[in-house]
Each structure stands twice: as C-alpha cells, then as structure tokens.
PDB file of C-alpha atoms in Angstrom:
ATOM      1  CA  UNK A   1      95.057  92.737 107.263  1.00  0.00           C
ATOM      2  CA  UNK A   2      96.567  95.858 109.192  1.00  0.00           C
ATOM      3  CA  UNK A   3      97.632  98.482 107.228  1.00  0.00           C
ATOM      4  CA  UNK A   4     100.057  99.425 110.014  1.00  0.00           C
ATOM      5  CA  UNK A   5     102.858  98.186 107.684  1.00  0.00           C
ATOM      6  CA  UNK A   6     102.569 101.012 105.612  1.00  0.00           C
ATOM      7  CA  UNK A   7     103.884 103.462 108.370  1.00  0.00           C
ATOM      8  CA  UNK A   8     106.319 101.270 109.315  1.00  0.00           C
ATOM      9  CA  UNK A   9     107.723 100.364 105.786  1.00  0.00           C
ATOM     10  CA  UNK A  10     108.049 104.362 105.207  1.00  0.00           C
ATOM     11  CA  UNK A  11     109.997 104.786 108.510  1.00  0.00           C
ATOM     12  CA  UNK A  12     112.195 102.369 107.741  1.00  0.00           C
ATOM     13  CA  UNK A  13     112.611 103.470 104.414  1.00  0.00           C
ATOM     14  CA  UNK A  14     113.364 107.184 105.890  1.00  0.00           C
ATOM     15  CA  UNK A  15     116.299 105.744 108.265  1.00  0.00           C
ATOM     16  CA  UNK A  16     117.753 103.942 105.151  1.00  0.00           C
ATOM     17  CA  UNK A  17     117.740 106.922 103.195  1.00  0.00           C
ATOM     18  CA  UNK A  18     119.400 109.024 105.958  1.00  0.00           C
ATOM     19  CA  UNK A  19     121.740 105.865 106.021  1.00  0.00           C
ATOM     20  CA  UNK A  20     122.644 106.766 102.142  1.00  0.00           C
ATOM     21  CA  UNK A  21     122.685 109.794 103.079  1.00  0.00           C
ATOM     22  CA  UNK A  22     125.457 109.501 106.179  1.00  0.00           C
ATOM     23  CA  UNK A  23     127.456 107.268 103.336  1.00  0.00           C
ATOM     24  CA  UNK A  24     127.546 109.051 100.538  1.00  0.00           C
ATOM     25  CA  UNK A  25     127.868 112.348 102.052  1.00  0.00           C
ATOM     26  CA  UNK A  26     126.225 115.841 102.302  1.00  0.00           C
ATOM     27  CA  UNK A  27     124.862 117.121  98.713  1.00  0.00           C
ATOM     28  CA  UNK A  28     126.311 119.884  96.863  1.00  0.00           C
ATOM     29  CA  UNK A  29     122.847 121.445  95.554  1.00  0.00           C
ATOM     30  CA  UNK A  30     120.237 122.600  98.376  1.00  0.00           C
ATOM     31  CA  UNK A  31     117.029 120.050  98.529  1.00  0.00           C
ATOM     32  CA  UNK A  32     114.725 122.312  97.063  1.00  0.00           C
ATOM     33  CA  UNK A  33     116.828 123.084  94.079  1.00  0.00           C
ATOM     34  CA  UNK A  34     117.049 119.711  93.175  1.00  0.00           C
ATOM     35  CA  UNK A  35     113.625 119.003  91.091  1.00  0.00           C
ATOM     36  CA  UNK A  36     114.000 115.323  89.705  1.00  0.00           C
ATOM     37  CA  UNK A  37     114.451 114.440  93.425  1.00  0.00           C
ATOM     38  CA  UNK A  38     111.310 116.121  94.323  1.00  0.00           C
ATOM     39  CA  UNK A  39     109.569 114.928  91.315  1.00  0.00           C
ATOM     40  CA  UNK A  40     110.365 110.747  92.595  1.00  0.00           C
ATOM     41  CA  UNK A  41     109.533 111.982  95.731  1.00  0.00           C
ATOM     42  CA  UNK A  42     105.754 113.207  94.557  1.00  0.00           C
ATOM     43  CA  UNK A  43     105.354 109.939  91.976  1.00  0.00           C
ATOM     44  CA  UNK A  44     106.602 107.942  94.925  1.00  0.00           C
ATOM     45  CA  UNK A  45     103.684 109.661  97.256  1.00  0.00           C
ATOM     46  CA  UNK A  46     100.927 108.446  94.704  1.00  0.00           C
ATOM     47  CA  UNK A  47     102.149 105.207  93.682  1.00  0.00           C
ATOM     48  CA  UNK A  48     102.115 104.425  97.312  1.00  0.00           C
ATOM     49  CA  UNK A  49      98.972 106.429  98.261  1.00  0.00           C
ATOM     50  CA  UNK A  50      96.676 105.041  95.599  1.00  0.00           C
ATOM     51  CA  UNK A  51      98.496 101.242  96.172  1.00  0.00           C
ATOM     52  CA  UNK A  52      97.371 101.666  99.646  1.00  0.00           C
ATOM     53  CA  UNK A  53      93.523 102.917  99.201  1.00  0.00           C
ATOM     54  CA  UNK A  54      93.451  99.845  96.732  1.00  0.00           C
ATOM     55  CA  UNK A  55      94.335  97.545  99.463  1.00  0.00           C
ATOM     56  CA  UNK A  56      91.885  98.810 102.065  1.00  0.00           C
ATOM     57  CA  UNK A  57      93.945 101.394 104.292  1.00  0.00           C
ATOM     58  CA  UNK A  58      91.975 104.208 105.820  1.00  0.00           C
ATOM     59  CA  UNK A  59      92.606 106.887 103.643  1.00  0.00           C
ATOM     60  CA  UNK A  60      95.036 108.872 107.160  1.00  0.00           C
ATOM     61  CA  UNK A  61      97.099 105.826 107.041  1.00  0.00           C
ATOM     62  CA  UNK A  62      97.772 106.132 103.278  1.00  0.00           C
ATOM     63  CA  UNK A  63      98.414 109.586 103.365  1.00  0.00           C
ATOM     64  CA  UNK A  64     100.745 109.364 106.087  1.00  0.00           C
ATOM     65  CA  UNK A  65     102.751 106.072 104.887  1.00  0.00           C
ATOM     66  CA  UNK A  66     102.991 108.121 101.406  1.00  0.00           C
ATOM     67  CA  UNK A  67     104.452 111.227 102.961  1.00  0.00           C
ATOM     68  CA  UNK A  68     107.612 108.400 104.590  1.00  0.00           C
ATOM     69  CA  UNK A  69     108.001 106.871 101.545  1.00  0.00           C
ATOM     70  CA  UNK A  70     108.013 110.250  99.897  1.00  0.00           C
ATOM     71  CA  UNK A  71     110.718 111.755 102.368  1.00  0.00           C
ATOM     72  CA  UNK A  72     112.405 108.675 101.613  1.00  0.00           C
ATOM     73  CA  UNK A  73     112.846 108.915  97.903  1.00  0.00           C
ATOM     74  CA  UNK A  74     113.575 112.463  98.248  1.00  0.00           C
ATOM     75  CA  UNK A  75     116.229 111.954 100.384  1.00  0.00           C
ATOM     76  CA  UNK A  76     117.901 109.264  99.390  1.00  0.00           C
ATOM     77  CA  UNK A  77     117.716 110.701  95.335  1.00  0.00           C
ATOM     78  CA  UNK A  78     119.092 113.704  96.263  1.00  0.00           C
ATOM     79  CA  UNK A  79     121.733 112.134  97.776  1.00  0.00           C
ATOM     80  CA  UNK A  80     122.599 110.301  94.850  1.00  0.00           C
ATOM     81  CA  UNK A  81     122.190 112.593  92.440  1.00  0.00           C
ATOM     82  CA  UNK A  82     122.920 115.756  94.541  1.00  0.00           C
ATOM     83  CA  UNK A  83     126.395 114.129  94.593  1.00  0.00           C
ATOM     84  CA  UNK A  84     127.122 112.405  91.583  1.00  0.00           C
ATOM     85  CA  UNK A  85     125.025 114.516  89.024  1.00  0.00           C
ATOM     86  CA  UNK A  86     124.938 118.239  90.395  1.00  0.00           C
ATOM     87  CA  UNK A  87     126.074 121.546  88.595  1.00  0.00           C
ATOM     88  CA  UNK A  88     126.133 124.741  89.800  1.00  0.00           C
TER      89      UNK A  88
END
C-alpha cells in the first residue's frame, strides 16, 4: 500500500480549509492568538502521525502528511471560531 495518500489527503484538506476560510471570511483574532485552534491543530498532527507509523509509512511521509492535516485544522478552526467565538 502507498502511503502517498497521506500527502495528498493533507493537501486537499489544506485547500478545503482555505475554502472555509474564503467563505466564512477573514478572522477577527490573529492565528497565533487563537490557542484552541492551535491546540486541534497539534492533536490533529499526532493522531495522524502515529495513525500513519501504525500503518507502515516511512516515518518523512508521516511527518509531512501530519504537518497538512495540521495546517488544515488550524486553519479551518480558526476560521470558525476566529469568527463566530472571538473576543477582544
């Protein structure tokens, strides 16, 4: 089995989160502010990571599908909750 999918799952999950992104429009709160986003984002990365060692991807593919689906869940949480949630 090629573990090619895992890049190319996380790419596609980065252009749908820019797509949520472009919808719902640009967050009030700066990125790195926004800690539950980055939080996701970092469970995301190890969920995926560890999922992906357990299935036989070389450990640079894992690490480099996590990081997309991490960017992913970053972005498209924070521009959810950046909108809908935010205080200053």
């Amino acid at each position: 089995m090629s573990s090619t999918w895992l890049i190319y799952s996380g790419a596609l999950m980065v252009l749908l989160s820019i797509g949520v992104l472009i919808f719902v429009g640009r967050p009030v709160i700066p990125a790195w502010r926004d800690v539950p986003s980055i939080v996701g984002g970092v469970g995301i990365f190890a969920v995926v990571c560890v999922l992906a060692l357990v299935l036989g991807a070389p450990a640079h593919i894992a690490v480099s599908g996590a990081c997309f689906w991490m960017a992913a869940a970053i972005t498209s949480v924070h521009a959810v909750r950046g909108r809908t949630g935010a205080r200053r």
